[in-house]
Coordinates of C-alpha atoms in Angstrom, one line a residue:
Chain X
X1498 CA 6.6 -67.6 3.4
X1499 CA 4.3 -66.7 0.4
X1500 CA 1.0 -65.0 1.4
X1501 CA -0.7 -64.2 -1.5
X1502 CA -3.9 -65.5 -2.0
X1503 CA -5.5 -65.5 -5.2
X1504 CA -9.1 -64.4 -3.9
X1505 CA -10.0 -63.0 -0.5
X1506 CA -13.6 -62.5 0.8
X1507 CA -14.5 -60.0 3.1
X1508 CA -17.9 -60.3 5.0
X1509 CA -18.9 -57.0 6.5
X1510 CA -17.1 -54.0 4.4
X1511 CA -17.3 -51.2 7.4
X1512 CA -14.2 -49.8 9.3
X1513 CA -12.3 -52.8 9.5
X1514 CA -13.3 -55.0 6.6
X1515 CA -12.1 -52.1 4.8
X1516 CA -9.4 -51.0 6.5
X1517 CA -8.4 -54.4 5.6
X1518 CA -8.8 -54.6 1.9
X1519 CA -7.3 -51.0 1.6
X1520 CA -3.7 -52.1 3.8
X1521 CA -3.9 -55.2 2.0
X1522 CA -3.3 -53.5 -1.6
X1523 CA -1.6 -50.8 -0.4
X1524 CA 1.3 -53.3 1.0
X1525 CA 1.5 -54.8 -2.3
X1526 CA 0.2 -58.1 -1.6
X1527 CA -2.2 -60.0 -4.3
X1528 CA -5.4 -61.0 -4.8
X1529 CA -8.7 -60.1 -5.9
X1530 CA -10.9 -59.3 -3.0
X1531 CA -14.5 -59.6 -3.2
X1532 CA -16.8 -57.7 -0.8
X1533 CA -19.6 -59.1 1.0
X1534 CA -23.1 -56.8 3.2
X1535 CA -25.9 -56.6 3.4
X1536 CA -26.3 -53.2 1.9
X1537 CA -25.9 -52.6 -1.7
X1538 CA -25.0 -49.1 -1.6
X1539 CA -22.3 -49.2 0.5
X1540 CA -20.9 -51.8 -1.7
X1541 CA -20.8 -50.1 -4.7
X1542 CA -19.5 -46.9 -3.2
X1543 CA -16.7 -49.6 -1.5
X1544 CA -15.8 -51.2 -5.6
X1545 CA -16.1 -47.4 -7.2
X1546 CA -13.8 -46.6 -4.5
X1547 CA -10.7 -49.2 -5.2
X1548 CA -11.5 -50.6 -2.1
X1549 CA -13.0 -54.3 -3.2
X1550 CA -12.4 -55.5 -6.6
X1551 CA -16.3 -56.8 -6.6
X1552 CA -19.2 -57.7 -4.3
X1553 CA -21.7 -59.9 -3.3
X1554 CA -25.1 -59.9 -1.6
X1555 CA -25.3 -63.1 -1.4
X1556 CA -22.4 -64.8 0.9
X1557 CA -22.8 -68.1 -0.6
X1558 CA -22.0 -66.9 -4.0
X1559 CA -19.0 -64.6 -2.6
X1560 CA -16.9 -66.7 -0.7
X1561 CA -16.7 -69.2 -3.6
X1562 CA -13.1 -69.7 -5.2
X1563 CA -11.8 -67.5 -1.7
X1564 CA -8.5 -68.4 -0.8
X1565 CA -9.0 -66.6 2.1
X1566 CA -12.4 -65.4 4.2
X1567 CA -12.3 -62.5 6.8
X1568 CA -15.4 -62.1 9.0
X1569 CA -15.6 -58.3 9.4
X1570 CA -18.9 -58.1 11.1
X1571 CA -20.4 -57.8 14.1
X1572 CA -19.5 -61.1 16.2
X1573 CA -22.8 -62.2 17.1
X1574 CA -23.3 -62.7 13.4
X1575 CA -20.7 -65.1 12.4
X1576 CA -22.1 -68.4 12.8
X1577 CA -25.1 -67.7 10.8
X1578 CA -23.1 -66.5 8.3
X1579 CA -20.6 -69.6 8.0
X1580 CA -23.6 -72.0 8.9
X1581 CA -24.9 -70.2 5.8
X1582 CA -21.5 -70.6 4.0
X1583 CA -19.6 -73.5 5.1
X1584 CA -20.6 -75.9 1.8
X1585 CA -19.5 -73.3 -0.2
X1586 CA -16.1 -73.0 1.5
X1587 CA -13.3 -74.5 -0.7
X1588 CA -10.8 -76.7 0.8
X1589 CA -7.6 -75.4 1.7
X1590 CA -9.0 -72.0 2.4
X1591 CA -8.7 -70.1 5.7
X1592 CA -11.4 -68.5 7.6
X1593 CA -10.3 -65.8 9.9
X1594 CA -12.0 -62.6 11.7
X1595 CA -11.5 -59.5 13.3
X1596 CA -13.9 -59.8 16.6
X1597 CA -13.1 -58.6 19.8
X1598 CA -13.8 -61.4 21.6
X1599 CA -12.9 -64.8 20.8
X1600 CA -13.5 -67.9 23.1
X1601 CA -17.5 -67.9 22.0
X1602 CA -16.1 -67.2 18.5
X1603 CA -13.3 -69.6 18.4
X1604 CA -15.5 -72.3 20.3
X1605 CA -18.5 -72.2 17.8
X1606 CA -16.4 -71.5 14.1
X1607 CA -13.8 -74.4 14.7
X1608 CA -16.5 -77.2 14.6
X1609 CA -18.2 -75.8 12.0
X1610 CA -15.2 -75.5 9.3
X1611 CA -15.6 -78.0 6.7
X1612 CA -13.3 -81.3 5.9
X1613 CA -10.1 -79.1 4.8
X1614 CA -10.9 -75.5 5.7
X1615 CA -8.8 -73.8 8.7
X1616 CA -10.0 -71.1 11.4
X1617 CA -7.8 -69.0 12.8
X1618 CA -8.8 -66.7 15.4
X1619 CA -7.6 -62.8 15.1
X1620 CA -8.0 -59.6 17.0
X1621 CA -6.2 -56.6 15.7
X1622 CA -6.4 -53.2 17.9
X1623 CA -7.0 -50.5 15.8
X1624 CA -10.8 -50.0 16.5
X1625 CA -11.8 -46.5 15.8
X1626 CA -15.2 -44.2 17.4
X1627 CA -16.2 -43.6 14.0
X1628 CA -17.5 -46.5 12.1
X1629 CA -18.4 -47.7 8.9
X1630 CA -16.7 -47.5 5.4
X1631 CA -16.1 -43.8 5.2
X1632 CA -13.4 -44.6 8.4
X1633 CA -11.6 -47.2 6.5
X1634 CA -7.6 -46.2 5.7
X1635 CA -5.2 -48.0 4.4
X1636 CA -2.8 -47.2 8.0
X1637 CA -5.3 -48.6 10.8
X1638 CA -2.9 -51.5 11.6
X1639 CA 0.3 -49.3 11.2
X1640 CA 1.8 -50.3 14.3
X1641 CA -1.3 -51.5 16.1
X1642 CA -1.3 -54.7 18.3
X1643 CA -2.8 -57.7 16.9
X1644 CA -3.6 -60.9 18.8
X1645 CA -3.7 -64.6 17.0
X1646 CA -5.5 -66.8 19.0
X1647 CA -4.8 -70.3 17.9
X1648 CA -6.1 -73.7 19.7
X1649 CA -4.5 -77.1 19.8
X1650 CA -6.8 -77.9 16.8
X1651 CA -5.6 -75.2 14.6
X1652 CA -3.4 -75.8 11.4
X1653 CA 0.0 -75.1 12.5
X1654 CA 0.9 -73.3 8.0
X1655 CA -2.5 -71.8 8.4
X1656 CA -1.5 -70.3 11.6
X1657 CA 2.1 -69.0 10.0
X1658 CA 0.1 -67.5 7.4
X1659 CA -2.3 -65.2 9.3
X1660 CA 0.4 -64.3 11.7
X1661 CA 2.8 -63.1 8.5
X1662 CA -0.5 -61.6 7.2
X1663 CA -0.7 -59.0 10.0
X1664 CA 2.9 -58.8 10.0
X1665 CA 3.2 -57.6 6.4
X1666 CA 0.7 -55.1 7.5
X1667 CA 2.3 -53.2 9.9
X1668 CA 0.6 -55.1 13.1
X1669 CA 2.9 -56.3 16.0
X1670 CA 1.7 -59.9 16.6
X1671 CA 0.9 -61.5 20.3
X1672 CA -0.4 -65.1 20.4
X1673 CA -2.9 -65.6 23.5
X1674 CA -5.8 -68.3 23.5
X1675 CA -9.0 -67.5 23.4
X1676 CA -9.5 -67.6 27.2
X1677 CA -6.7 -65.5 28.2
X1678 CA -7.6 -62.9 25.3
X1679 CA -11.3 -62.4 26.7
X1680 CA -10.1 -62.0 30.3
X1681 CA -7.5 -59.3 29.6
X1682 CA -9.3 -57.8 26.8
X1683 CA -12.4 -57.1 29.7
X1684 CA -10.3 -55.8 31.9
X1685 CA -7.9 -53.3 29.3
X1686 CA -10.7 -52.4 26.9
X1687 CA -14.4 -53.4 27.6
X1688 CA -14.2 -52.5 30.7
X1689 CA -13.5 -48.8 30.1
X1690 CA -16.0 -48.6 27.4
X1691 CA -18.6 -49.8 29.6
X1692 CA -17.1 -47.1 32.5
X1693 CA -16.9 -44.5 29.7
X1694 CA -20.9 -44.7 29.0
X1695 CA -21.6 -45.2 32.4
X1696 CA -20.1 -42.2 33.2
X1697 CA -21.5 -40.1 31.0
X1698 CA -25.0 -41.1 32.4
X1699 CA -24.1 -40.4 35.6
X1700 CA -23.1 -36.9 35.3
X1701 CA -26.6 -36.9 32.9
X1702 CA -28.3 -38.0 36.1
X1703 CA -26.7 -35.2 38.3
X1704 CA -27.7 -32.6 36.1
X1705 CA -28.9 -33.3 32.4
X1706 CA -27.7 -29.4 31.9
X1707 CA -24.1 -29.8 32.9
X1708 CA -22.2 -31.6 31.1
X1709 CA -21.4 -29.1 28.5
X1710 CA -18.8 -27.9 31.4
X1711 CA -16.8 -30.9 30.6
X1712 CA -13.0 -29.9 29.8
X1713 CA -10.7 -31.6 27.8
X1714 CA -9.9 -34.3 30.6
X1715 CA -13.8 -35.6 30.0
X1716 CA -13.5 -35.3 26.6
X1717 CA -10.3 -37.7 26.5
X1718 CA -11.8 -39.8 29.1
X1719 CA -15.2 -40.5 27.8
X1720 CA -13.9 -40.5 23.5
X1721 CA -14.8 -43.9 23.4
X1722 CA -18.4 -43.5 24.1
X1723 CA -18.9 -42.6 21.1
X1724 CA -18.1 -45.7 19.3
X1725 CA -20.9 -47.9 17.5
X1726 CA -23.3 -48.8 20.1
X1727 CA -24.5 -52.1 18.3
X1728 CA -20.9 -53.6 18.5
X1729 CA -20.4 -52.3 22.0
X1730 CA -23.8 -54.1 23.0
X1731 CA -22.9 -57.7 20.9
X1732 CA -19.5 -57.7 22.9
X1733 CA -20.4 -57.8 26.0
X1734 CA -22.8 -60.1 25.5
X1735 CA -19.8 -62.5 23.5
X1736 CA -17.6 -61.9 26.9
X1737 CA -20.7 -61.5 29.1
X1738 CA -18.7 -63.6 32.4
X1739 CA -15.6 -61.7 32.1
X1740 CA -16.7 -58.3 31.7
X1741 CA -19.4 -58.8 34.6
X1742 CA -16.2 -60.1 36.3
X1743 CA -14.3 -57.2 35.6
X1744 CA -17.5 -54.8 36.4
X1745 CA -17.1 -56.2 39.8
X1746 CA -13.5 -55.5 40.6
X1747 CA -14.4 -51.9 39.3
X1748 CA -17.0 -51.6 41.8
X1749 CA -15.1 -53.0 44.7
X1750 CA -12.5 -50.3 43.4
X1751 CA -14.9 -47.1 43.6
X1752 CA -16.5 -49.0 46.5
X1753 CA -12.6 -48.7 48.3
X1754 CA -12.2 -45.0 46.9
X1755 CA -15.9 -44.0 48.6
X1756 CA -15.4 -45.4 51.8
X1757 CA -12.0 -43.5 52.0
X1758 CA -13.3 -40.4 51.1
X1759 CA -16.4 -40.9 53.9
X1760 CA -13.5 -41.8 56.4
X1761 CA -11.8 -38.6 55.7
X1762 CA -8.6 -40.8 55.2
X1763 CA -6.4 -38.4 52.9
X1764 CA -3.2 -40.1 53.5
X1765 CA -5.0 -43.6 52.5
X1766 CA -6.7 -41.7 49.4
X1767 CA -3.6 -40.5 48.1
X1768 CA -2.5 -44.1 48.2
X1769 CA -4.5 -45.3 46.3
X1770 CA -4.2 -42.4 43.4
X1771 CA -0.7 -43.0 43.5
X1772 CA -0.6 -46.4 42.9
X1773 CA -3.4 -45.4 40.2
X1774 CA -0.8 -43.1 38.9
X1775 CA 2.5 -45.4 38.9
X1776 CA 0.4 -48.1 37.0
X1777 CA -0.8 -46.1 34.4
X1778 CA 2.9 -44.5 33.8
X1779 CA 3.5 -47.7 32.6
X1780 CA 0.8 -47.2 29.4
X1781 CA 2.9 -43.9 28.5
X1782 CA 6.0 -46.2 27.2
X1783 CA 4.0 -48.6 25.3
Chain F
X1210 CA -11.3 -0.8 32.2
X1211 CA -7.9 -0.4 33.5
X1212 CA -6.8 -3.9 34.4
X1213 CA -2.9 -3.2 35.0
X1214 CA -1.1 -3.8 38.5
X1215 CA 1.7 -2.2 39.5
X1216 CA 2.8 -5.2 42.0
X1217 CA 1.6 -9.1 41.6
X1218 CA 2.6 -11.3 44.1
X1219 CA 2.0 -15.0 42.9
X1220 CA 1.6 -17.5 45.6
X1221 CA 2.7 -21.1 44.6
X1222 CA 4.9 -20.8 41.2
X1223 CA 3.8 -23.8 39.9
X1224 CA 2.2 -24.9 36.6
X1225 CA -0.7 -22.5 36.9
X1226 CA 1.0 -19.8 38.9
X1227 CA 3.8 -19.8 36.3
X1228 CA 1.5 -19.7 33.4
X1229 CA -0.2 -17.4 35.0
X1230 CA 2.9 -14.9 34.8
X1231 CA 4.0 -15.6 31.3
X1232 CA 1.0 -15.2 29.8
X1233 CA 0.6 -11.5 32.1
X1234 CA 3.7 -10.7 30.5
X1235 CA 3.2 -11.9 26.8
X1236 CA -0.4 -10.7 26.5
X1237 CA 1.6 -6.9 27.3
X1238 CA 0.0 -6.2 30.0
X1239 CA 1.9 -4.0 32.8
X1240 CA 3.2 -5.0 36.3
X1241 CA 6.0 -6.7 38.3
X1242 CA 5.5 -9.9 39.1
X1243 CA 7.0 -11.4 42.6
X1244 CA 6.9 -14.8 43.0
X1245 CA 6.5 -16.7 46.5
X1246 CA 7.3 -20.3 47.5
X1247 CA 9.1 -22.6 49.7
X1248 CA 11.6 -24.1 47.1
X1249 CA 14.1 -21.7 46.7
X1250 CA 15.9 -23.2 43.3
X1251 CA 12.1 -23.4 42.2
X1252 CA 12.2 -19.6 42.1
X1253 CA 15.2 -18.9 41.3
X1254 CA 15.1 -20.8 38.0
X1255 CA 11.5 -18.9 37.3
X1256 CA 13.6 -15.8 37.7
X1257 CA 16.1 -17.1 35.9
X1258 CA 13.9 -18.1 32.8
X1259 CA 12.3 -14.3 33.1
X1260 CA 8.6 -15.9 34.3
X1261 CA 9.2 -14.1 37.6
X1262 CA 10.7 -10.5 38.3
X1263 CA 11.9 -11.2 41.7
X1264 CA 10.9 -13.7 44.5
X1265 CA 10.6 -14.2 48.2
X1266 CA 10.5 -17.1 50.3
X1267 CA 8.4 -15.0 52.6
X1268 CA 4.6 -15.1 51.8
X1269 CA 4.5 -11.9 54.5
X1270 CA 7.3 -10.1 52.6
X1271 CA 6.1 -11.1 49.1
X1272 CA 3.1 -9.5 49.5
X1273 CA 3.9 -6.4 50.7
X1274 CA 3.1 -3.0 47.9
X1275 CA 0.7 -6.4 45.9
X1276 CA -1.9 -4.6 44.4
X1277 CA -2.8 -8.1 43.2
X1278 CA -2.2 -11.8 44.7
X1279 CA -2.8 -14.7 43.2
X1280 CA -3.3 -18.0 45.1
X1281 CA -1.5 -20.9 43.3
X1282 CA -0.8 -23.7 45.8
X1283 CA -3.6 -26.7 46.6
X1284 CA -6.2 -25.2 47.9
X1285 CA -5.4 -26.8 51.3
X1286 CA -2.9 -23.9 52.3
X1287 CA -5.0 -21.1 51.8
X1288 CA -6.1 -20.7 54.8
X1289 CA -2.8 -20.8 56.6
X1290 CA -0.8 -18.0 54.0
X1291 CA -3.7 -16.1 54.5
X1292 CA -3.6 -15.8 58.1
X1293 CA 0.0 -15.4 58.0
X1294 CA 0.1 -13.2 56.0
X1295 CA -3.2 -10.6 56.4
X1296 CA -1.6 -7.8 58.2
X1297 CA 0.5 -7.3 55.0
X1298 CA -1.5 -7.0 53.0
X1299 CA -2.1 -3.2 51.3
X1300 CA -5.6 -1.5 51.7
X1301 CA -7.1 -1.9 48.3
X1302 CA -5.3 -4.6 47.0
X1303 CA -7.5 -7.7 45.1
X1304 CA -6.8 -11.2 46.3
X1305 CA -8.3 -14.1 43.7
X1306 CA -7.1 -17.9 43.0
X1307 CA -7.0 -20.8 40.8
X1308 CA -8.0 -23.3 43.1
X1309 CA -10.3 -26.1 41.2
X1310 CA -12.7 -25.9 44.5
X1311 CA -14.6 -23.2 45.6
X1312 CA -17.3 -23.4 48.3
X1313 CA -14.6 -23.7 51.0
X1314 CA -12.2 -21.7 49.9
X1315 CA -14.5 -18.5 49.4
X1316 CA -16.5 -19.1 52.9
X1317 CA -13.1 -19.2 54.7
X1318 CA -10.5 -16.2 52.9
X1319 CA -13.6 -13.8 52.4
X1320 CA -13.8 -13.0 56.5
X1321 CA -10.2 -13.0 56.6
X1322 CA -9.6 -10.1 54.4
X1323 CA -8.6 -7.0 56.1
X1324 CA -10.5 -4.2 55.6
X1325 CA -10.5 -2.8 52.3
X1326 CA -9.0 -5.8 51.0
X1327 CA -11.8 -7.5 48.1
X1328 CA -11.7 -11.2 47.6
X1329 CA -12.5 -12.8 44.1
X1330 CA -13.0 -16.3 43.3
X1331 CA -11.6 -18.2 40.6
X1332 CA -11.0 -21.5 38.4
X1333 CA -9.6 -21.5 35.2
X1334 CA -10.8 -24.8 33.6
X1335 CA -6.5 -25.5 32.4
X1336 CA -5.2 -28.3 34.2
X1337 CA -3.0 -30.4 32.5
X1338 CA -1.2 -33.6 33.8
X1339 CA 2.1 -32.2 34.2
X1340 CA 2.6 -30.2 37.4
X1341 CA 5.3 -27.7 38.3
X1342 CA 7.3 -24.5 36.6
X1343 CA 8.5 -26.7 33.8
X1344 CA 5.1 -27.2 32.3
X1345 CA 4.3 -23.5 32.8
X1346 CA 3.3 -21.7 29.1
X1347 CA 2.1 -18.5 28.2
X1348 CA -1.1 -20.4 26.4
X1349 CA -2.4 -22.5 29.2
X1350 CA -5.4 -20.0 29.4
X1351 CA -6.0 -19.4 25.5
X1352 CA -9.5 -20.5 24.6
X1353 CA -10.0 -22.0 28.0
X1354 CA -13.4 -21.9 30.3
X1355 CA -12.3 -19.6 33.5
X1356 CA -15.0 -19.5 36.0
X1357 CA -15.4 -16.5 38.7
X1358 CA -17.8 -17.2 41.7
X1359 CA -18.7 -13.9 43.2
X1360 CA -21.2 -13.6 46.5
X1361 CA -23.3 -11.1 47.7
X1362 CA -20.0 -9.8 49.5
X1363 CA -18.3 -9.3 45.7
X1364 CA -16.8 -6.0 45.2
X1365 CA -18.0 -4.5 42.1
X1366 CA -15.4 -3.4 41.0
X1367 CA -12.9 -6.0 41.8
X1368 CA -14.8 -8.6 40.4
X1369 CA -15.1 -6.6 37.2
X1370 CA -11.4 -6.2 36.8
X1371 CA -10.8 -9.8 37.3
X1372 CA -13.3 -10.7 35.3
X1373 CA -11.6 -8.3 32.3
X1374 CA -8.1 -9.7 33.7
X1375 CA -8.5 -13.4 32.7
X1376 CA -10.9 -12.5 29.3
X1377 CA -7.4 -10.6 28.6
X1378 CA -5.5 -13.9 29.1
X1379 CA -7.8 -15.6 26.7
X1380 CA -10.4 -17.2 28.6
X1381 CA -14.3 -17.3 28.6
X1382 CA -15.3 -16.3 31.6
X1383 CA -18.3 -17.2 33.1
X1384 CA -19.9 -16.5 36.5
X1385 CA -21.3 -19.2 39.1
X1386 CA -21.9 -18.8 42.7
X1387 CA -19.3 -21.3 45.0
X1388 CA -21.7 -23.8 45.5
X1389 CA -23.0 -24.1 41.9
X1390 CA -19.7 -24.2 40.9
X1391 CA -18.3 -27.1 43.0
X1392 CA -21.7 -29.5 42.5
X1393 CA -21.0 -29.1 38.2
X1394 CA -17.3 -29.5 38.7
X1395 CA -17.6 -32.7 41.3
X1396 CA -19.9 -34.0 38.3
X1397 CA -17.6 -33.4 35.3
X1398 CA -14.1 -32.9 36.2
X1399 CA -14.2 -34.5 39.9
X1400 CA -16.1 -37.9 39.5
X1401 CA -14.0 -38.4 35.9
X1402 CA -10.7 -38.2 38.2
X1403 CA -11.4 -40.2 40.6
X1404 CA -12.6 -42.9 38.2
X1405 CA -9.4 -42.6 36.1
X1406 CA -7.8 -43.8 39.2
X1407 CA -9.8 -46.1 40.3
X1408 CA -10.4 -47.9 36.7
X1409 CA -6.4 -48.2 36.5
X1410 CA -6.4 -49.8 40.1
X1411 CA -9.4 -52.2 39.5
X1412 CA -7.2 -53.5 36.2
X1413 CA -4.1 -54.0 38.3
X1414 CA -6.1 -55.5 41.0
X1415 CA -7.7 -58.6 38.2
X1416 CA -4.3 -59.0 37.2
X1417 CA -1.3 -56.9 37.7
X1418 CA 0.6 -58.1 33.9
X1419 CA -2.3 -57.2 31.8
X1420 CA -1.8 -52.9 31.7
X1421 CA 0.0 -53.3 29.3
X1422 CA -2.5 -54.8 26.8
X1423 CA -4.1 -51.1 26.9
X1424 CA -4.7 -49.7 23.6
X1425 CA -5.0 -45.6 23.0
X1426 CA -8.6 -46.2 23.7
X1427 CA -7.6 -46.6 27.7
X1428 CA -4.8 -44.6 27.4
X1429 CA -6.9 -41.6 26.7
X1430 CA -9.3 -42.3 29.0
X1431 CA -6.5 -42.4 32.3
X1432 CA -4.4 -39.7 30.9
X1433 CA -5.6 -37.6 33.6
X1434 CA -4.5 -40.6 36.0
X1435 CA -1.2 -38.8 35.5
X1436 CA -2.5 -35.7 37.8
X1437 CA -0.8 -34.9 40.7
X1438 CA -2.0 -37.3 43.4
X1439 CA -1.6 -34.1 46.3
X1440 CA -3.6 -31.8 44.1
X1441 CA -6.2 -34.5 43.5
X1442 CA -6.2 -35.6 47.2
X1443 CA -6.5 -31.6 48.2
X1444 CA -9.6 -31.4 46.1
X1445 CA -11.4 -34.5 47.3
X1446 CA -11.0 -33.1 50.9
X1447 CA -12.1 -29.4 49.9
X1448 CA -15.0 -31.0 47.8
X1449 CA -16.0 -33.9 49.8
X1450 CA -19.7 -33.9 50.2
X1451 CA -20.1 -33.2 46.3
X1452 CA -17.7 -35.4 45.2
X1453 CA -19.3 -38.3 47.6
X1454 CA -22.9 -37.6 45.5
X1455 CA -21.5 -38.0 42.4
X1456 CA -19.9 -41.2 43.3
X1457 CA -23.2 -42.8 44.0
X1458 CA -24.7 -41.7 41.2
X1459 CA -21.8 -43.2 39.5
X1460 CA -22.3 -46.5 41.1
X1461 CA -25.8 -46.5 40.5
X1462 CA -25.6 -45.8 36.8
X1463 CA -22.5 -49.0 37.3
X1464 CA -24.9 -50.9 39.4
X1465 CA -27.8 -50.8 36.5
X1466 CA -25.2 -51.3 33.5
X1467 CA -24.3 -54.9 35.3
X1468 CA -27.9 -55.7 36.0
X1469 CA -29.0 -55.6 32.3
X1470 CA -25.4 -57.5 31.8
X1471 CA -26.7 -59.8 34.4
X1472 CA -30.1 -60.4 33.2
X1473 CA -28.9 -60.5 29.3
X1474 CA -31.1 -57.4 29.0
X1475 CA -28.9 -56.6 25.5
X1476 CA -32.3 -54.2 24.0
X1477 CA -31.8 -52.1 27.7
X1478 CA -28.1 -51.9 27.6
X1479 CA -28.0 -50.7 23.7
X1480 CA -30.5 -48.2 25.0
X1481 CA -28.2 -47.6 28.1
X1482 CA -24.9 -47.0 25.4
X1483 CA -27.3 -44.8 23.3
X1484 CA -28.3 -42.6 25.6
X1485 CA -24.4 -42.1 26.6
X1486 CA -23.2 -41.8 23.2
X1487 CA -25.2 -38.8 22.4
X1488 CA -25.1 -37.3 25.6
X1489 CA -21.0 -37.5 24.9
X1490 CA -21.9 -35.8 21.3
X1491 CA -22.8 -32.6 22.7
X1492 CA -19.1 -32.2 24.0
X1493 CA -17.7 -32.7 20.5
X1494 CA -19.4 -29.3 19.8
X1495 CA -17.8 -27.4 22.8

């Protein structure tokens, strides 16, 4: 299947958007890639860096001729940006993103594409806690998960041609829809970035002096509290019923642990840690 | 300060007892080590592999001519080899251990020591999710926090020596009293545990397929899931009443982060992630 595209348009040039563009040339593939923000210095430091070809301040103008359109921004900032967009869209392009969640995302993009334009829904895994354009490298999708998440209104070649897409850079590629991707993505990784900053306020709220006794097994534990705090904030409010969802099963979980260790019920405790601990063995041969 | 020993006896050859020996032996400093447990092929492949001199299945033999013995089992057991062995113990000798608890443990072995006998607390901050001899290395200890926790019963000059004893094994030592000790480590190494656990168990609990959806960002964050369940059990029963605090200030600082989810409060929960984030930024210094 041939996926070159003769112009690709990137909206938001930060850790993925360029991450993107630099796997994209670095695999070979073709196509002159045009970078769209909001900031112009970052842009320019993107183009005198290889990374886009040129840029855009102005969406409208940018995604004009694109073969191809990759939202690479916060998610609760794509439909203003294709509401802003979608007359300039050509036909036969595809739209695609990089959001974390996608049932909001897939439910308000699809109705909005124009007569002959195709969205297809993506989530690669290969976030990062540093952000921004200075993170961006050319190997964030070597090997990294990446989920499609096509409806029954999605074109079936535009479909073939993100899922090669990833492929040809290095992502393994798992189709959920939308639904089942925010419900398992809650649970597996918002979930533990919410517990993560959570944490670290509670120990703050112990003792705001102690936490610099933290060993390497809070370091590990609580790494992903220190990714960007604006997307962290726009996804939970994007997958706001399942994360409260999965919030609650964590509570009635350190509700079950509390009550065992008030009970003085060892055996029942180590139960519980060892079915903790046969479950996460299972991580360790992904 | 002379901090040799003629005779070490090393209750529990595990992963910290057994680290403990090699890296006695590769940091040149004197002594013969006797290792004590209840697995016999245990010690006889640390003999074997030259961790241990010699061993003994009998704590009361082991112990005998010890000018030094190091605790190494869950901190549960103390008590009991104590007792047994007591009477054994020579007139001057130093008893000290690893155990990650240390209110308990010091209130109940410092009356037991005969007289003569000096009794020094003490945690190296090493863990590491493997247990046993086979994970044993001479650099557990290098770089690592070791904490001693002295009372007003303290000898001098005991404490000084073990102080000197684990600096020599490449540790930063620093001094807390028991109960200062175990309300810090309930907070930072404790609570994180127990969470690990019960994050894994609330993920299998909304749907027992969906682990393996985890990224590195979850992986990280249970690695220490992978603990031993008996060690982690031990120090929930030694630690109890800390441990138990720190919970509920964990599920108060969970119970807010779903309210401002609840009440689409997405200014409050940034502020919430924030205040988290930078907290977590004064570990990346440590």
């Amino acid at each position: 299947m041939n996926i070159s595209f003769r112009n690709i348009a990137i909206i938001g040039v930060g850790l993925m958007g360029g991450s993107f563009a630099l796997s994209f040339k670095s695999h070979g593939l073709k196509g002159k890639i045009t970078g769209i923000g909001r900031r112009k210095e970052n842009l320019v430091k993107a183009k005198e860096q290889g990374i886009i070809d040129k840029y855009s301040l102005q969406p409208s103008e940018g995604v004009k001729n694109a073969d191809l359109i990759l939202l690479a921004t916060p998610t609760g900032q794509f439909e203003k940006i294709i509401r802003n967009v979608r007359q300039d869209i050509k036909p036969g392009a595809i739209v695609t993103d990089v959001g974390s969640v996608k049932a909001k995302v897939v439910k308000t993009l699809e109705p909005l594409m124009p007569e002959g334009v195709s969205f297809v829904g993506g989530h690669p895994i290969a976030g990062r806690e540093c952000s921004g354009i200075n993170g961006a490298t050319a190997r964030l999708f070597e090997g990294a998960r990446c989920i499609i998440t096509p409806t029954s209104n999605t074109d079936k070649e535009a479909l073939e041609k993100i899922i090669r897409l990833w492929e040809v850079l290095g992502c393994n590629v798992s189709l959920l829809t939308p639904e089942e991707h925010d419900m398992i993505f809650a649970a597996v990784s918002h979930l533990p970035h919410v517990v993560a900053y959570g944490l670290i306020n509670a120990i703050m709220n112990i003792k705001d002096d102690i936490i610099h006794y933290g060993g390497r097994g809070l370091r590990d534990m609580t790494r992903i509290a220190l990714s960007p705090t604006e997307l962290w904030q726009d996804i939970c409010a994007s997958n706001r019923e399942n994360i409260l969802k999965a919030l609650q099963a964590f509570s009635s979980s350190i509700s079950h642990i509390i009550k065992l260790i008030e009970s003085s019920d060892w055996k029942g405790l180590e139960r519980e840690f060892i079915r903790a601990k046969k479950a996460r063995q299972i991580l360790e041969s992904n």
